[in-house]
PDB file of C-alpha atoms in Angstrom:
ATOM      1  CA  MET I   1     -17.488 -18.274   3.255  1.00  0.00           C
ATOM      2  CA  ASP I   2     -17.018 -18.997  -0.458  1.00  0.00           C
ATOM      3  CA  ALA I   3     -20.359 -20.833  -0.357  1.00  0.00           C
ATOM      4  CA  ILE I   4     -21.997 -17.383  -0.325  1.00  0.00           C
ATOM      5  CA  GLY I   5     -20.917 -17.129  -3.922  1.00  0.00           C
ATOM      6  CA  ASP I   6     -21.917 -15.728  -7.278  1.00  0.00           C
ATOM      7  CA  CYS I   7     -23.562 -18.775  -8.871  1.00  0.00           C
ATOM      8  CA  PRO I   8     -25.737 -17.388 -11.683  1.00  0.00           C
ATOM      9  CA  THR I   9     -28.799 -19.309 -10.445  1.00  0.00           C
ATOM     10  CA  ARG I  10     -28.653 -17.643  -7.036  1.00  0.00           C
ATOM     11  CA  ASN I  11     -30.549 -14.553  -6.029  1.00  0.00           C
ATOM     12  CA  ILE I  12     -28.014 -11.734  -5.842  1.00  0.00           C
ATOM     13  CA  ARG I  13     -29.950  -9.722  -3.265  1.00  0.00           C
ATOM     14  CA  LEU I  14     -30.156 -12.690  -0.904  1.00  0.00           C
ATOM     15  CA  ALA I  15     -26.455 -13.478  -1.390  1.00  0.00           C
ATOM     16  CA  ASP I  16     -25.562  -9.839  -0.727  1.00  0.00           C
ATOM     17  CA  ALA I  17     -27.617  -9.809   2.483  1.00  0.00           C
ATOM     18  CA  MET I  18     -25.990 -13.041   3.679  1.00  0.00           C
ATOM     19  CA  ARG I  19     -22.542 -11.676   2.945  1.00  0.00           C
ATOM     20  CA  TYR I  20     -23.387  -8.364   4.630  1.00  0.00           C
ATOM     21  CA  ALA I  21     -24.442 -10.215   7.792  1.00  0.00           C
ATOM     22  CA  ALA I  22     -21.642 -12.766   7.900  1.00  0.00           C
ATOM     23  CA  THR I  23     -18.596 -10.760   6.857  1.00  0.00           C
ATOM     24  CA  ALA I  24     -19.097  -7.533   8.798  1.00  0.00           C
ATOM     25  CA  GLY I  25     -16.701  -6.576  11.556  1.00  0.00           C
ATOM     26  CA  GLY I  26     -16.995  -8.621  14.704  1.00  0.00           C
ATOM     27  CA  LYS I  27     -15.096 -10.503  17.340  1.00  0.00           C
ATOM     28  CA  ARG I  28     -15.347 -13.974  15.728  1.00  0.00           C
ATOM     29  CA  PHE I  29     -15.137 -15.137  19.338  1.00  0.00           C
ATOM     30  CA  ARG I  30     -16.932 -18.457  18.936  1.00  0.00           C
ATOM     31  CA  ALA I  31     -15.005 -19.328  15.786  1.00  0.00           C
ATOM     32  CA  ALA I  32     -11.726 -18.516  17.522  1.00  0.00           C
ATOM     33  CA  LEU I  33     -12.775 -20.739  20.408  1.00  0.00           C
ATOM     34  CA  ALA I  34     -13.364 -23.760  18.161  1.00  0.00           C
ATOM     35  CA  LEU I  35     -10.013 -23.193  16.450  1.00  0.00           C
ATOM     36  CA  ALA I  36      -8.164 -22.818  19.756  1.00  0.00           C
ATOM     37  CA  VAL I  37      -9.591 -26.049  21.183  1.00  0.00           C
ATOM     38  CA  ALA I  38      -8.866 -28.034  18.016  1.00  0.00           C
ATOM     39  CA  GLU I  39      -5.337 -26.631  17.846  1.00  0.00           C
ATOM     40  CA  MET I  40      -4.639 -27.423  21.497  1.00  0.00           C
ATOM     41  CA  LEU I  41      -5.819 -31.018  21.070  1.00  0.00           C
ATOM     42  CA  GLY I  42      -4.106 -31.636  17.735  1.00  0.00           C
ATOM     43  CA  GLY I  43      -7.129 -31.444  15.431  1.00  0.00           C
ATOM     44  CA  ASP I  44      -6.814 -30.711  11.716  1.00  0.00           C
ATOM     45  CA  ARG I  45      -6.749 -26.957  11.075  1.00  0.00           C
ATOM     46  CA  GLY I  46      -8.620 -27.198   7.776  1.00  0.00           C
ATOM     47  CA  SER I  47     -11.474 -29.050   9.452  1.00  0.00           C
ATOM     48  CA  ALA I  48     -11.473 -26.574  12.323  1.00  0.00           C
ATOM     49  CA  LEU I  49     -11.696 -23.626   9.919  1.00  0.00           C
ATOM     50  CA  ARG I  50     -14.757 -25.120   8.252  1.00  0.00           C
ATOM     51  CA  VAL I  51     -16.409 -25.735  11.621  1.00  0.00           C
ATOM     52  CA  ALA I  52     -15.554 -22.165  12.630  1.00  0.00           C
ATOM     53  CA  ALA I  53     -17.208 -20.882   9.435  1.00  0.00           C
ATOM     54  CA  ALA I  54     -20.368 -22.863  10.216  1.00  0.00           C
ATOM     55  CA  ILE I  55     -20.450 -21.425  13.735  1.00  0.00           C
ATOM     56  CA  GLU I  56     -20.090 -17.903  12.352  1.00  0.00           C
ATOM     57  CA  CYS I  57     -23.006 -18.540   9.976  1.00  0.00           C
ATOM     58  CA  VAL I  58     -25.206 -19.504  12.929  1.00  0.00           C
ATOM     59  CA  HIS I  59     -24.040 -16.573  15.015  1.00  0.00           C
ATOM     60  CA  ALA I  60     -24.675 -14.156  12.136  1.00  0.00           C
ATOM     61  CA  GLN I  61     -28.125 -15.666  11.642  1.00  0.00           C
ATOM     62  CA  SER I  62     -28.967 -15.246  15.310  1.00  0.00           C
ATOM     63  CA  LEU I  63     -27.981 -11.570  15.199  1.00  0.00           C
ATOM     64  CA  VAL I  64     -29.972 -10.907  12.021  1.00  0.00           C
ATOM     65  CA  HIS I  65     -33.104 -12.379  13.569  1.00  0.00           C
ATOM     66  CA  ASP I  66     -32.503 -10.834  17.006  1.00  0.00           C
ATOM     67  CA  ASP I  67     -32.345  -7.398  15.392  1.00  0.00           C
ATOM     68  CA  LEU I  68     -35.719  -7.725  13.640  1.00  0.00           C
ATOM     69  CA  PRO I  69     -38.603  -5.448  14.710  1.00  0.00           C
ATOM     70  CA  CYS I  70     -40.480  -8.454  16.136  1.00  0.00           C
ATOM     71  CA  MET I  71     -37.506  -9.246  18.389  1.00  0.00           C
ATOM     72  CA  ASP I  72     -35.123  -6.554  19.672  1.00  0.00           C
ATOM     73  CA  ASP I  73     -35.947  -4.002  16.935  1.00  0.00           C
ATOM     74  CA  ASP I  74     -32.386  -2.712  16.520  1.00  0.00           C
ATOM     75  CA  ASP I  75     -31.146  -0.285  13.888  1.00  0.00           C
ATOM     76  CA  LEU I  76     -27.414  -0.723  14.483  1.00  0.00           C
ATOM     77  CA  ARG I  77     -25.155  -3.760  14.595  1.00  0.00           C
ATOM     78  CA  ARG I  78     -21.346  -3.762  14.553  1.00  0.00           C
ATOM     79  CA  GLY I  79     -21.374  -0.036  13.900  1.00  0.00           C
ATOM     80  CA  ARG I  80     -23.548  -0.089  10.788  1.00  0.00           C
ATOM     81  CA  PRO I  81     -27.232  -0.566   9.839  1.00  0.00           C
ATOM     82  CA  THR I  82     -28.747  -3.921  10.714  1.00  0.00           C
ATOM     83  CA  VAL I  83     -29.626  -6.235   7.826  1.00  0.00           C
ATOM     84  CA  HIS I  84     -33.350  -5.393   7.827  1.00  0.00           C
ATOM     85  CA  ARG I  85     -32.462  -1.675   7.724  1.00  0.00           C
ATOM     86  CA  ARG I  86     -29.850  -2.079   4.998  1.00  0.00           C
ATOM     87  CA  PHE I  87     -32.123  -4.323   2.875  1.00  0.00           C
ATOM     88  CA  ASP I  88     -35.648  -4.986   4.181  1.00  0.00           C
ATOM     89  CA  GLU I  89     -37.369  -7.167   6.744  1.00  0.00           C
ATOM     90  CA  ALA I  90     -38.279 -10.056   4.425  1.00  0.00           C
ATOM     91  CA  THR I  91     -34.752 -10.199   3.000  1.00  0.00           C
ATOM     92  CA  ALA I  92     -33.322 -10.253   6.540  1.00  0.00           C
ATOM     93  CA  VAL I  93     -35.530 -13.187   7.542  1.00  0.00           C
ATOM     94  CA  LEU I  94     -34.558 -15.161   4.446  1.00  0.00           C
ATOM     95  CA  ALA I  95     -30.869 -14.285   4.779  1.00  0.00           C
ATOM     96  CA  GLY I  96     -30.939 -15.637   8.322  1.00  0.00           C
ATOM     97  CA  ASP I  97     -32.674 -18.803   7.162  1.00  0.00           C
ATOM     98  CA  ALA I  98     -30.135 -19.288   4.378  1.00  0.00           C
ATOM     99  CA  LEU I  99     -27.181 -18.750   6.719  1.00  0.00           C
ATOM    100  CA  LEU I 100     -28.564 -21.376   9.069  1.00  0.00           C
ATOM    101  CA  ALA I 101     -28.932 -23.842   6.206  1.00  0.00           C
ATOM    102  CA  LEU I 102     -25.401 -23.022   5.038  1.00  0.00           C
ATOM    103  CA  ALA I 103     -24.014 -23.902   8.468  1.00  0.00           C
ATOM    104  CA  PHE I 104     -25.417 -27.432   8.202  1.00  0.00           C
ATOM    105  CA  GLU I 105     -24.265 -27.696   4.594  1.00  0.00           C
ATOM    106  CA  ILE I 106     -20.711 -26.924   5.694  1.00  0.00           C
ATOM    107  CA  LEU I 107     -20.729 -29.367   8.619  1.00  0.00           C
ATOM    108  CA  SER I 108     -22.181 -32.245   6.606  1.00  0.00           C
ATOM    109  CA  ASP I 109     -19.727 -31.803   3.711  1.00  0.00           C
ATOM    110  CA  PRO I 110     -17.029 -34.535   3.565  1.00  0.00           C
ATOM    111  CA  ARG I 111     -14.426 -31.775   3.275  1.00  0.00           C
ATOM    112  CA  THR I 112     -15.141 -30.888   6.909  1.00  0.00           C
ATOM    113  CA  HIS I 113     -14.128 -34.340   8.144  1.00  0.00           C
ATOM    114  CA  ALA I 114     -13.477 -37.655   6.437  1.00  0.00           C
ATOM    115  CA  ASP I 115     -15.365 -39.608   9.120  1.00  0.00           C
ATOM    116  CA  ALA I 116     -19.148 -39.503   8.539  1.00  0.00           C
ATOM    117  CA  ALA I 117     -19.718 -40.272  12.229  1.00  0.00           C
ATOM    118  CA  VAL I 118     -17.837 -37.105  13.231  1.00  0.00           C
ATOM    119  CA  ARG I 119     -19.836 -35.049  10.729  1.00  0.00           C
ATOM    120  CA  SER I 120     -23.044 -36.539  12.109  1.00  0.00           C
ATOM    121  CA  GLU I 121     -22.039 -35.611  15.667  1.00  0.00           C
ATOM    122  CA  LEU I 122     -21.260 -32.056  14.564  1.00  0.00           C
ATOM    123  CA  VAL I 123     -24.646 -31.700  12.849  1.00  0.00           C
ATOM    124  CA  LEU I 124     -26.486 -33.168  15.843  1.00  0.00           C
ATOM    125  CA  GLY I 125     -24.602 -30.949  18.281  1.00  0.00           C
ATOM    126  CA  LEU I 126     -25.365 -27.798  16.315  1.00  0.00           C
ATOM    127  CA  ALA I 127     -29.034 -28.720  15.911  1.00  0.00           C
ATOM    128  CA  LYS I 128     -29.379 -29.205  19.669  1.00  0.00           C
ATOM    129  CA  CYS I 129     -27.613 -25.961  20.487  1.00  0.00           C
ATOM    130  CA  ILE I 130     -29.887 -23.784  18.335  1.00  0.00           C
ATOM    131  CA  GLY I 131     -33.236 -25.446  19.091  1.00  0.00           C
ATOM    132  CA  GLN I 132     -35.773 -25.317  21.881  1.00  0.00           C
ATOM    133  CA  ASP I 133     -33.234 -26.375  24.510  1.00  0.00           C
ATOM    134  CA  GLY I 134     -30.650 -23.921  23.198  1.00  0.00           C
ATOM    135  CA  LEU I 135     -30.564 -20.600  21.409  1.00  0.00           C
ATOM    136  CA  ALA I 136     -34.220 -20.461  20.287  1.00  0.00           C
ATOM    137  CA  GLY I 137     -35.501 -21.534  23.674  1.00  0.00           C
ATOM    138  CA  GLY I 138     -33.271 -19.013  25.436  1.00  0.00           C
ATOM    139  CA  GLN I 139     -34.427 -16.202  23.165  1.00  0.00           C
ATOM    140  CA  MET I 140     -38.049 -17.121  23.915  1.00  0.00           C
ATOM    141  CA  MET I 141     -37.331 -16.989  27.636  1.00  0.00           C
ATOM    142  CA  ASP I 142     -35.696 -13.592  27.129  1.00  0.00           C
ATOM    143  CA  LEU I 143     -38.689 -12.216  25.207  1.00  0.00           C
ATOM    144  CA  TYR I 144     -41.253 -13.634  27.630  1.00  0.00           C
ATOM    145  CA  PRO I 145     -39.580 -13.921  31.046  1.00  0.00           C
ATOM    146  CA  GLU I 146     -41.222 -15.324  34.129  1.00  0.00           C
ATOM    147  CA  ALA I 147     -42.630 -12.868  36.625  1.00  0.00           C
ATOM    148  CA  ASP I 148     -40.113 -12.212  39.427  1.00  0.00           C
ATOM    149  CA  LEU I 149     -37.357 -14.018  37.532  1.00  0.00           C
ATOM    150  CA  SER I 150     -35.053 -15.910  39.911  1.00  0.00           C
ATOM    151  CA  ARG I 151     -31.278 -16.182  39.677  1.00  0.00           C
ATOM    152  CA  GLU I 152     -31.674 -19.811  38.584  1.00  0.00           C
ATOM    153  CA  GLY I 153     -34.186 -18.868  35.892  1.00  0.00           C
ATOM    154  CA  LEU I 154     -31.910 -16.112  34.641  1.00  0.00           C
ATOM    155  CA  ILE I 155     -28.899 -18.432  34.407  1.00  0.00           C
ATOM    156  CA  ASP I 156     -30.966 -21.053  32.581  1.00  0.00           C
ATOM    157  CA  CYS I 157     -31.986 -18.404  30.027  1.00  0.00           C
ATOM    158  CA  LEU I 158     -28.430 -17.145  29.552  1.00  0.00           C
ATOM    159  CA  ASN I 159     -26.995 -20.653  29.272  1.00  0.00           C
ATOM    160  CA  ARG I 160     -29.375 -21.291  26.385  1.00  0.00           C
ATOM    161  CA  LYS I 161     -29.415 -17.908  24.670  1.00  0.00           C
ATOM    162  CA  THR I 162     -25.657 -17.371  24.661  1.00  0.00           C
ATOM    163  CA  GLY I 163     -23.963 -20.288  26.371  1.00  0.00           C
ATOM    164  CA  ALA I 164     -25.195 -23.018  24.036  1.00  0.00           C
ATOM    165  CA  LEU I 165     -23.273 -21.810  20.964  1.00  0.00           C
ATOM    166  CA  VAL I 166     -20.145 -21.148  23.040  1.00  0.00           C
ATOM    167  CA  GLN I 167     -20.389 -24.679  24.421  1.00  0.00           C
ATOM    168  CA  PHE I 168     -20.871 -26.099  20.936  1.00  0.00           C
ATOM    169  CA  ALA I 169     -17.747 -24.285  19.721  1.00  0.00           C
ATOM    170  CA  VAL I 170     -15.686 -26.012  22.412  1.00  0.00           C
ATOM    171  CA  GLU I 171     -17.351 -29.384  21.898  1.00  0.00           C
ATOM    172  CA  ALA I 172     -16.834 -29.147  18.126  1.00  0.00           C
ATOM    173  CA  GLY I 173     -13.134 -28.501  18.670  1.00  0.00           C
ATOM    174  CA  MET I 174     -13.005 -31.634  20.796  1.00  0.00           C
ATOM    175  CA  LEU I 175     -14.905 -33.684  18.207  1.00  0.00           C
ATOM    176  CA  LEU I 176     -12.226 -32.864  15.650  1.00  0.00           C
ATOM    177  CA  SER I 177      -9.555 -34.170  18.023  1.00  0.00           C
ATOM    178  CA  ARG I 178      -8.830 -37.161  20.162  1.00  0.00           C
ATOM    179  CA  SER I 179      -9.741 -36.377  23.747  1.00  0.00           C
ATOM    180  CA  ASN I 180     -10.205 -38.533  26.819  1.00  0.00           C
ATOM    181  CA  ALA I 181     -12.971 -38.285  29.410  1.00  0.00           C
ATOM    182  CA  GLN I 182     -10.905 -36.056  31.713  1.00  0.00           C
ATOM    183  CA  THR I 183     -10.168 -33.620  28.892  1.00  0.00           C
ATOM    184  CA  ARG I 184     -13.833 -33.499  27.851  1.00  0.00           C
ATOM    185  CA  SER I 185     -14.994 -32.901  31.409  1.00  0.00           C
ATOM    186  CA  ALA I 186     -12.526 -30.043  32.003  1.00  0.00           C
ATOM    187  CA  LEU I 187     -13.292 -28.302  28.698  1.00  0.00           C
ATOM    188  CA  LYS I 188     -17.052 -28.668  29.117  1.00  0.00           C
ATOM    189  CA  SER I 189     -16.739 -26.995  32.512  1.00  0.00           C
ATOM    190  CA  TYR I 190     -14.659 -24.222  30.929  1.00  0.00           C
ATOM    191  CA  ALA I 191     -17.222 -23.777  28.139  1.00  0.00           C
ATOM    192  CA  THR I 192     -20.193 -23.558  30.506  1.00  0.00           C
ATOM    193  CA  ASP I 193     -18.521 -20.924  32.672  1.00  0.00           C
ATOM    194  CA  LEU I 194     -17.263 -19.010  29.645  1.00  0.00           C
ATOM    195  CA  GLY I 195     -20.691 -18.841  27.994  1.00  0.00           C
ATOM    196  CA  LEU I 196     -22.282 -17.433  31.124  1.00  0.00           C
ATOM    197  CA  LEU I 197     -19.380 -15.034  31.677  1.00  0.00           C
ATOM    198  CA  PHE I 198     -19.731 -13.734  28.111  1.00  0.00           C
ATOM    199  CA  GLN I 199     -23.424 -12.893  28.503  1.00  0.00           C
ATOM    200  CA  LEU I 200     -23.008 -11.335  31.959  1.00  0.00           C
ATOM    201  CA  ARG I 201     -20.387  -9.007  30.499  1.00  0.00           C
ATOM    202  CA  ASP I 202     -22.761  -8.269  27.617  1.00  0.00           C
ATOM    203  CA  ASP I 203     -25.467  -7.271  30.107  1.00  0.00           C
ATOM    204  CA  LEU I 204     -23.041  -4.932  31.844  1.00  0.00           C
ATOM    205  CA  LEU I 205     -22.100  -3.352  28.511  1.00  0.00           C
ATOM    206  CA  ASP I 206     -25.764  -2.839  27.655  1.00  0.00           C
ATOM    207  CA  SER I 207     -26.256  -1.161  31.012  1.00  0.00           C
ATOM    208  CA  GLU I 208     -23.081   0.908  31.178  1.00  0.00           C
ATOM    209  CA  GLY I 209     -21.382   0.811  27.769  1.00  0.00           C
ATOM    210  CA  ASP I 210     -20.812   3.468  25.122  1.00  0.00           C
ATOM    211  CA  ALA I 211     -22.759   2.852  21.895  1.00  0.00           C
ATOM    212  CA  ALA I 212     -19.916   4.372  19.847  1.00  0.00           C
ATOM    213  CA  ILE I 213     -17.547   1.709  21.210  1.00  0.00           C
ATOM    214  CA  VAL I 214     -19.962  -1.201  21.505  1.00  0.00           C
ATOM    215  CA  GLY I 215     -21.192  -0.688  17.928  1.00  0.00           C
ATOM    216  CA  LYS I 216     -24.874  -1.140  18.784  1.00  0.00           C
ATOM    217  CA  ALA I 217     -27.554   0.532  20.856  1.00  0.00           C
ATOM    218  CA  VAL I 218     -27.146   0.370  24.628  1.00  0.00           C
ATOM    219  CA  ASN I 219     -29.707   0.484  27.447  1.00  0.00           C
ATOM    220  CA  LYS I 220     -32.020  -1.527  25.187  1.00  0.00           C
ATOM    221  CA  ASP I 221     -33.045  -3.942  27.919  1.00  0.00           C
ATOM    222  CA  LYS I 222     -33.832  -1.168  30.370  1.00  0.00           C
ATOM    223  CA  ASP I 223     -35.875   0.705  27.770  1.00  0.00           C
ATOM    224  CA  LYS I 224     -37.945  -2.429  27.115  1.00  0.00           C
ATOM    225  CA  SER I 225     -38.179  -3.410  30.803  1.00  0.00           C
ATOM    226  CA  ARG I 226     -36.328  -6.658  30.034  1.00  0.00           C
ATOM    227  CA  GLU I 227     -34.901  -8.764  32.828  1.00  0.00           C
ATOM    228  CA  THR I 228     -31.112  -9.151  32.686  1.00  0.00           C
ATOM    229  CA  SER I 229     -28.363 -10.078  35.111  1.00  0.00           C
ATOM    230  CA  VAL I 230     -28.053  -6.385  35.985  1.00  0.00           C
ATOM    231  CA  THR I 231     -31.750  -6.036  36.886  1.00  0.00           C
ATOM    232  CA  VAL I 232     -31.909  -9.389  38.684  1.00  0.00           C
ATOM    233  CA  LEU I 233     -28.524  -9.427  40.433  1.00  0.00           C
ATOM    234  CA  GLY I 234     -27.431  -5.783  40.311  1.00  0.00           C
ATOM    235  CA  ALA I 235     -24.458  -4.370  38.428  1.00  0.00           C
ATOM    236  CA  GLU I 236     -21.962  -4.893  41.255  1.00  0.00           C
ATOM    237  CA  THR I 237     -22.934  -8.530  41.816  1.00  0.00           C
ATOM    238  CA  THR I 238     -22.884  -9.172  38.069  1.00  0.00           C
ATOM    239  CA  ALA I 239     -19.353  -7.775  37.824  1.00  0.00           C
ATOM    240  CA  LEU I 240     -18.261  -9.969  40.738  1.00  0.00           C
ATOM    241  CA  GLU I 241     -19.844 -12.998  39.052  1.00  0.00           C
ATOM    242  CA  VAL I 242     -17.840 -12.265  35.900  1.00  0.00           C
ATOM    243  CA  GLU I 243     -14.591 -12.306  37.867  1.00  0.00           C
ATOM    244  CA  ALA I 244     -15.578 -15.498  39.715  1.00  0.00           C
ATOM    245  CA  LEU I 245     -16.399 -17.213  36.420  1.00  0.00           C
ATOM    246  CA  LEU I 246     -13.077 -16.080  34.961  1.00  0.00           C
ATOM    247  CA  ARG I 247     -11.277 -17.720  37.878  1.00  0.00           C
ATOM    248  CA  ALA I 248     -13.335 -20.877  37.302  1.00  0.00           C
ATOM    249  CA  CYS I 249     -12.281 -20.886  33.643  1.00  0.00           C
ATOM    250  CA  ASP I 250      -8.641 -20.632  34.674  1.00  0.00           C
ATOM    251  CA  SER I 251      -9.112 -23.479  37.130  1.00  0.00           C
ATOM    252  CA  ALA I 252     -10.690 -25.731  34.491  1.00  0.00           C
ATOM    253  CA  LEU I 253      -7.703 -25.127  32.190  1.00  0.00           C
ATOM    254  CA  GLU I 254      -5.028 -25.912  34.775  1.00  0.00           C
ATOM    255  CA  PRO I 255      -4.527 -29.529  33.578  1.00  0.00           C
ATOM    256  CA  PHE I 256      -3.520 -28.268  30.127  1.00  0.00           C
ATOM    257  CA  GLY I 257      -0.742 -25.948  31.260  1.00  0.00           C
ATOM    258  CA  ILE I 258       0.797 -23.598  28.716  1.00  0.00           C
ATOM    259  CA  SER I 259      -0.994 -25.291  25.799  1.00  0.00           C
ATOM    260  CA  ALA I 260      -4.245 -23.626  26.930  1.00  0.00           C
ATOM    261  CA  ALA I 261      -2.795 -20.093  26.686  1.00  0.00           C
ATOM    262  CA  ARG I 262      -5.138 -19.084  23.852  1.00  0.00           C
ATOM    263  CA  LEU I 263      -8.171 -20.349  25.748  1.00  0.00           C
ATOM    264  CA  ARG I 264      -7.134 -18.304  28.788  1.00  0.00           C
ATOM    265  CA  THR I 265      -6.693 -15.245  26.585  1.00  0.00           C
ATOM    266  CA  LEU I 266     -10.167 -15.710  25.120  1.00  0.00           C
ATOM    267  CA  ALA I 267     -11.675 -15.954  28.600  1.00  0.00           C
ATOM    268  CA  ARG I 268      -9.940 -12.750  29.676  1.00  0.00           C
ATOM    269  CA  PHE I 269     -11.095 -10.984  26.541  1.00  0.00           C
ATOM    270  CA  ALA I 270     -14.691 -12.054  27.248  1.00  0.00           C
ATOM    271  CA  ALA I 271     -14.468 -10.772  30.825  1.00  0.00           C
ATOM    272  CA  ARG I 272     -12.825  -7.421  30.112  1.00  0.00           C
ATOM    273  CA  ARG I 273     -14.102  -6.497  26.634  1.00  0.00           C
ATOM    274  CA  ASP I 274     -15.679  -3.147  25.814  1.00  0.00           C
ATOM    275  CA  LEU I 275     -17.496  -4.332  22.672  1.00  0.00           C
TER     276      LEU I 275
END
């Protein structure tokens, strides 16, 4: 994160807002996922750390914009005021924009990978995961859901809103490593199930969690009459889905044996977390 630096030509307020958003407490789940995949497959750790930093920039940006009054209108994130409350709304929008740009700056830098083709694939993959078919499209579906949202429609929304960046983290780890078709297929399956699992657990925490533990407001979706897995499937079915997806993650990792221990741990954390 040294790119959020103190260059004299930079606006200090914007840099402070970016730093506030990106370096607060948090799980760093997606970054850890990219590192774990690259490590398991023999990728360069320095490259993986840079990719992880880019992923964190995008995740921080998504939270900053999600929290805005025009979106979820949240006052608390990770146990402290959201960026637009700590600074102001315009600064929050621009900080999010700058973090997004920084992510692409990091990925396209030769220090991330010596092979320009790999850097190009990373940039393309990230662009796809945050666009209309990924995070932005999923957020739009969340804000303006279909009437009588079906299970299939819900899963499509969650796979975009949350799953896309989780899937990119796994795919980026593979891009930094040599992996055959069988490896790619197994890890893509793991990533898809993990992304959905993560958001289902998030919906349960919003419905049943403790704000003091979660670090953000709870019952937000209910208060805004938003459709979630809990409202569409019910809390009990959602919890059962989480456990089924966890088993599917374990199954996808079977070919890797003990080398996938960190990936199994991350899946269990996602399924059982309280924050």
